Amino acid sequence: MNSEFPAAVHLLVYLAHSTSGSANSEELAENVGTHPARVRKMMRCLREQGWVGTREGIGGGYFLQAEPAAIRLADIYRASCCGGLRPKKPTGSPGSTCPVSSGISGAMDHYFGEAESRYLDYLDGVTVQDVLHRIVDPRPLP
Amino acid sequence: MNSEFPAAVHLLVYLAHSTSGSANSEELAENVGTHPARVRKMMRCLREQGWVGTREGIGGGYFLQAEPAAIRLADIYRASCCGGLRPKKPTGSPGSTCPVSSGISGAMDHYFGEAESRYLDYLDGVTVQDVLHRIVDPRPLP
DNA sequence: TTGAACTGTATAATTTATAATTACAGTTAG
DNA sequence: CTAACTGTAATTATAAATTATACAGTTCAA
């Protein structure tokens, strides 16, 4: 897996935590530990999902447009690196006369799909708000 | 994820399917679509788990030493590429004064661990024999 | 007891994937 | 008009994965 998914979560959690509610690509890049251009690129994806809004020009930047409790990690995963749990290089060769060599790839696809779906079922139950709370402990309710 | 896990499954399924019950690294490499030296390297891992036996020298090669129905995909995964579902590059920086930047990595580790454990729970229910049967349909029982 | 057919293992070379960097056009506020 | 931003594409650098090469050790059989 590449680091797009955790970086996307980081960006959303940061915006959810920010008091001003917005940040520009330089501030975000420094916090994540990456390059502003990469932040801007990732933000396109988050904007397309309707999770963040953008303001161009002077004083511009990014801000949350959805409730942190409504943004699920499974959806961030799907938007940022879907299929990332499978190896790029398939094993075997489709044209082989050996049923194992020609069939293994399809069989593994099936198992990878099922396993990934369990992985996502779990992430479906975790929101940006949950991640933020795990980091900055919420005050225990009275 | 790299392709060690599916390749390891392929090797075991191939041996389980083989009529002679054994194969050398060249035959396996051709079937998998890789290099014999890589097969030999992967075989070390499978041998250490007790799943395959080795015979060196002339006429040598590899053979199954466990029941295909007793080899679980989750164990193959653990032996071949454990941790492969996480990104290599962590987001944020541990020393930051910002709680999000310093804490996000630990939080994500937690969620990745939980999600990966669901992934493995599923693979725990699949054996080499299941994979083989999915490829070469078992005769329907009378 | 020699040689051919293997495995075991290390390491170098190559390819591919990922991330960083650069560049510049477009937008906005003042 | 200009400075401070985003949007986007292209390029370069770095890291990871895979392939390839090499050779020592093992085994069998003539």
XYZ file of C-alpha atoms (C1' of nucleotides) in Angstrom:
344
model
C 0.000 0.000 0.000
C 1.218 3.520 -0.674
C 0.778 6.246 1.902
C -2.124 8.107 0.298
C -4.743 6.667 2.585
C -3.085 7.489 5.924
C -2.046 10.881 4.580
C -5.635 11.611 3.529
C -6.877 10.639 6.986
C -4.193 12.862 8.493
C -5.308 15.838 6.406
C -8.931 15.424 7.434
C -8.094 14.882 11.089
C -5.895 17.950 11.052
C -8.648 20.111 9.602
C -11.113 18.680 12.118
C -8.729 19.539 14.936
C -7.783 22.978 13.676
C -9.336 25.808 15.646
C -9.457 28.175 12.696
C -10.997 25.411 10.630
C -8.808 25.960 7.631
C -5.232 25.589 6.486
C -3.227 26.105 3.351
C -1.182 23.512 1.518
C 2.097 24.609 3.058
C 0.871 24.263 6.630
C -0.725 20.913 5.854
C 2.372 19.653 4.075
C 4.565 20.505 7.016
C 2.259 18.743 9.436
C 2.013 15.617 7.312
C 5.669 15.673 6.394
C 5.346 15.926 2.666
C 5.348 18.436 -0.170
C 2.690 21.122 -0.690
C 2.136 20.021 -4.272
C 1.322 16.554 -3.066
C -1.169 17.941 -0.570
C -2.881 19.899 -3.309
C -3.054 16.790 -5.428
C -4.548 14.724 -2.611
C -6.994 17.483 -1.869
C -8.547 17.118 -5.285
C -9.651 13.650 -4.301
C -11.036 14.799 -0.956
C -12.797 17.718 -2.598
C -14.437 15.438 -5.155
C -15.944 13.477 -2.279
C -17.375 16.675 -0.850
C -15.379 16.376 2.359
C -13.350 19.544 1.958
C -13.849 22.894 0.318
C -11.227 25.035 -1.307
C -10.609 28.729 -1.477
C -8.114 29.882 -4.060
C -6.202 33.102 -3.998
C -4.815 35.132 -1.174
C -5.849 33.903 2.254
C -7.148 30.727 0.662
C -6.704 27.111 1.657
C -8.761 24.105 2.641
C -11.563 23.566 5.122
C -13.848 20.728 6.128
C -17.225 20.623 4.490
C -18.539 17.500 6.194
C -18.981 16.450 9.796
C -15.911 14.558 11.062
C -18.294 11.963 12.477
C -19.761 11.425 9.020
C -16.496 10.715 7.223
C -15.743 7.009 7.347
C -12.243 5.621 6.951
C -13.546 2.991 4.549
C -14.720 5.734 2.227
C -11.403 7.550 2.470
C -9.691 4.289 1.632
C -11.930 3.726 -1.375
C -11.353 7.255 -2.598
C -7.614 7.267 -2.126
C -6.151 3.822 -2.723
C -8.766 1.249 -3.550
C -7.262 -2.094 -4.494
C -4.080 -1.260 -2.663
C -4.213 -4.463 -0.666
C -3.491 -6.636 -3.683
C -0.105 -7.323 -5.194
C 0.505 -5.615 -8.541
C 2.122 -8.589 -10.169
C -0.231 -11.539 -10.612
C 1.142 -15.053 -10.256
C 0.819 -17.666 -13.010
C -0.121 -17.034 -16.614
C -3.669 -16.950 -17.993
C -2.793 -18.764 -21.209
C -1.097 -21.743 -19.619
C -2.394 -25.247 -20.207
C -1.789 -25.975 -16.533
C -5.013 -25.304 -14.648
C -3.110 -24.119 -11.605
C -1.051 -21.581 -13.521
C -4.014 -20.321 -15.533
C -6.524 -20.397 -12.711
C -4.612 -19.262 -9.643
C -4.839 -15.586 -10.445
C -8.623 -15.627 -10.659
C -8.885 -17.670 -7.505
C -6.597 -15.322 -5.583
C -8.550 -12.337 -6.894
C -11.603 -13.842 -5.293
C -9.922 -14.365 -1.928
C -8.268 -10.953 -1.993
C -11.630 -9.394 -2.720
C -13.301 -11.154 0.179
C -10.470 -10.390 2.583
C -10.329 -6.752 1.534
C -14.027 -6.481 2.060
C -13.583 -7.619 5.706
C -10.830 -5.040 6.065
C -13.189 -2.348 4.795
C -16.061 -3.540 6.945
C -13.919 -2.680 9.924
C -12.850 0.708 8.582
C -16.477 1.429 7.852
C -17.007 1.665 11.577
C -14.269 4.228 12.151
C -14.729 7.926 11.446
C -12.424 10.919 11.287
C -13.895 11.967 14.612
C -12.955 8.627 16.158
C -9.376 9.041 15.002
C -9.231 12.560 16.381
C -10.619 11.388 19.708
C -8.089 8.605 19.910
C -5.366 11.228 19.553
C -6.694 14.009 21.756
C -8.623 12.226 24.478
C -12.161 13.499 24.705
C -13.127 14.799 28.118
C -14.941 12.026 29.973
C -18.626 12.816 30.026
C -19.947 13.900 33.426
C 1.782 -5.676 -0.918
C 4.499 -7.510 -2.783
C 3.722 -10.752 -4.576
C 5.332 -13.154 -2.123
C 2.086 -14.229 -0.561
C 0.193 -15.159 -3.735
C 3.341 -16.769 -5.130
C 3.707 -18.865 -1.991
C 0.081 -19.967 -2.255
C 0.689 -20.797 -5.911
C 3.681 -22.976 -5.052
C 1.764 -24.921 -2.432
C -1.299 -25.345 -4.633
C 0.905 -26.527 -7.466
C 2.557 -29.161 -5.295
C -0.835 -30.224 -3.969
C -2.087 -30.611 -7.509
C 0.988 -32.342 -8.891
C 0.521 -36.058 -9.535
C 4.149 -36.928 -8.858
C 3.990 -34.858 -5.704
C 7.259 -33.097 -6.284
C 8.845 -30.500 -8.534
C 12.169 -28.722 -8.865
C 12.742 -24.996 -8.780
C 12.858 -24.669 -12.556
C 9.481 -26.307 -13.088
C 7.930 -24.262 -10.282
C 9.451 -21.031 -11.539
C 8.040 -21.579 -15.003
C 4.588 -22.275 -13.625
C 4.596 -19.239 -11.356
C 6.251 -17.007 -13.938
C 9.364 -16.083 -12.018
C 12.996 -17.011 -11.586
C 14.201 -20.327 -10.080
C 16.402 -18.512 -7.574
C 13.367 -16.696 -6.274
C 11.472 -19.945 -5.907
C 14.329 -21.417 -3.899
C 14.351 -18.359 -1.699
C 10.619 -18.528 -1.084
C 10.910 -22.233 -0.400
C 13.103 -21.573 2.580
C 10.193 -19.824 4.226
C 7.748 -22.628 3.401
C 10.212 -25.233 4.598
C 10.702 -23.444 7.898
C 6.962 -23.735 8.453
C 7.151 -27.480 7.869
C 4.875 -27.281 4.837
C 7.365 -28.529 2.274
C 10.360 -30.809 2.303
C 13.449 -30.484 0.185
C 15.699 -32.973 -1.512
C 19.017 -31.617 -2.729
C 21.170 -33.122 -5.415
C 20.286 -34.957 -8.567
C 16.589 -35.764 -8.894
C 15.895 -33.410 -6.024
C 13.251 -30.757 -5.600
C 10.335 -29.864 -3.352
C 7.360 -31.811 -2.028
C 4.473 -31.163 0.339
C 4.935 -32.321 3.892
C 1.580 -31.181 5.247
C -2.022 -31.842 4.290
C -3.331 -29.200 1.858
C -6.422 -28.951 4.045
C -4.239 -28.100 7.033
C -2.379 -25.185 5.454
C -4.277 -21.963 6.058
C -3.843 -18.899 3.870
C -3.582 -16.716 6.961
C -0.518 -18.658 8.062
C 1.029 -18.405 4.607
C 0.401 -14.676 4.728
C 2.017 -14.378 8.150
C 5.013 -16.383 7.030
C 5.531 -14.590 3.747
C 4.557 -10.941 4.025
C 3.260 -10.042 7.435
C 2.643 -6.321 7.802
C 2.379 -5.923 4.060
C -0.967 -4.186 4.326
C 0.493 -1.093 5.898
C 2.161 1.777 4.089
C 5.939 1.944 4.516
C 6.061 5.660 5.014
C 4.313 6.836 8.191
C 2.502 10.156 8.139
C 3.281 12.941 10.606
C 6.321 13.219 12.823
C 6.628 11.757 16.335
C 8.511 14.744 17.740
C 6.041 17.401 16.653
C 4.362 19.609 19.221
C 1.141 19.222 17.264
C -0.834 16.343 18.772
C -2.218 15.393 15.393
C 1.181 15.185 13.744
C 2.768 13.322 16.626
C -0.165 11.061 17.382
C -1.603 10.151 14.011
C 0.937 7.467 13.288
C 0.188 5.553 16.470
C -3.532 5.916 15.917
C -3.301 4.647 12.366
C -1.146 1.749 13.506
C -3.977 0.753 15.768
C -6.588 0.892 13.032
C -4.335 -0.851 10.533
C -3.733 -3.603 13.055
C -7.427 -4.100 13.674
C -8.309 -4.036 10.005
C -5.497 -6.399 9.094
C -6.675 -8.768 11.773
C -10.124 -8.899 10.087
C -8.386 -9.569 6.790
C -6.506 -12.456 8.373
C -9.590 -13.800 10.121
C -11.033 -14.371 6.704
C -7.897 -15.965 5.281
C -7.798 -18.199 8.326
C -10.853 -19.957 6.964
C -9.303 -20.707 3.581
C -6.863 -23.571 3.010
C -4.592 -24.623 0.167
C -7.094 -27.362 -0.542
C -9.900 -24.811 -0.871
C -7.873 -22.847 -3.387
C -7.101 -25.974 -5.369
C -10.766 -26.950 -5.382
C -11.785 -23.525 -6.567
C -9.448 -23.993 -9.528
C -10.097 -27.605 -10.462
C -13.732 -28.158 -9.567
C -14.140 -31.125 -7.282
C -16.498 -33.765 -8.604
C -19.891 -33.167 -6.981
C -20.402 -35.786 -4.301
C -22.955 -38.464 -5.204
C 35.530 -40.849 -7.443
C 33.984 -38.087 -10.807
C 30.550 -35.410 -12.908
C 25.835 -33.978 -13.766
C 21.683 -32.274 -11.576
C 20.093 -30.334 -8.108
C 19.451 -26.803 -3.693
C 21.137 -22.804 -0.596
C 22.491 -18.379 -0.424
C 24.477 -13.923 -1.381
C 24.867 -10.099 -4.221
C 24.522 -7.251 -8.232
C 21.621 -5.339 -11.909
C 17.302 -4.010 -13.542
C 12.724 -2.536 -13.446
C 8.916 -0.470 -11.367
C 6.512 2.236 -7.874
C 6.451 6.101 -4.993
C 7.415 10.542 -3.555
C 9.703 15.059 -4.115
C 10.479 18.854 -6.912
C 9.846 22.252 -10.310
C 7.145 25.077 -13.134
C 3.591 27.823 -14.486
C -1.269 29.106 -15.492
C -5.450 30.474 -13.050
C -7.847 32.741 -8.973
C -8.710 36.066 -5.385
C -8.282 39.901 -2.033
C -6.771 44.249 -1.165
C -1.709 45.546 -10.287
C 0.389 42.471 -7.300
C 1.160 39.149 -3.699
C -0.578 34.894 -1.922
C -2.781 31.353 -2.884
C -4.685 26.743 -5.640
C -4.718 23.433 -9.903
C -2.217 20.650 -12.631
C 1.273 18.538 -15.364
C 5.901 17.194 -16.122
C 10.314 15.925 -14.446
C 13.620 14.150 -11.338
C 15.042 11.476 -7.340
C 14.527 7.769 -4.159
C 13.066 3.429 -2.563
C 11.245 -1.101 -3.242
C 10.585 -5.257 -5.777
C 12.086 -8.402 -9.011
C 15.239 -10.584 -11.934
C 19.624 -12.270 -12.962
C 24.196 -14.076 -11.973
C 27.351 -16.700 -9.427
C 29.142 -20.220 -6.837
C 29.543 -23.398 -2.810
C 27.358 -27.552 -0.986
C 24.671 -31.961 -1.681
C 23.286 -36.191 -3.878
C 23.059 -39.926 -7.010
C 24.801 -43.035 -10.255
C 27.936 -44.736 -13.505
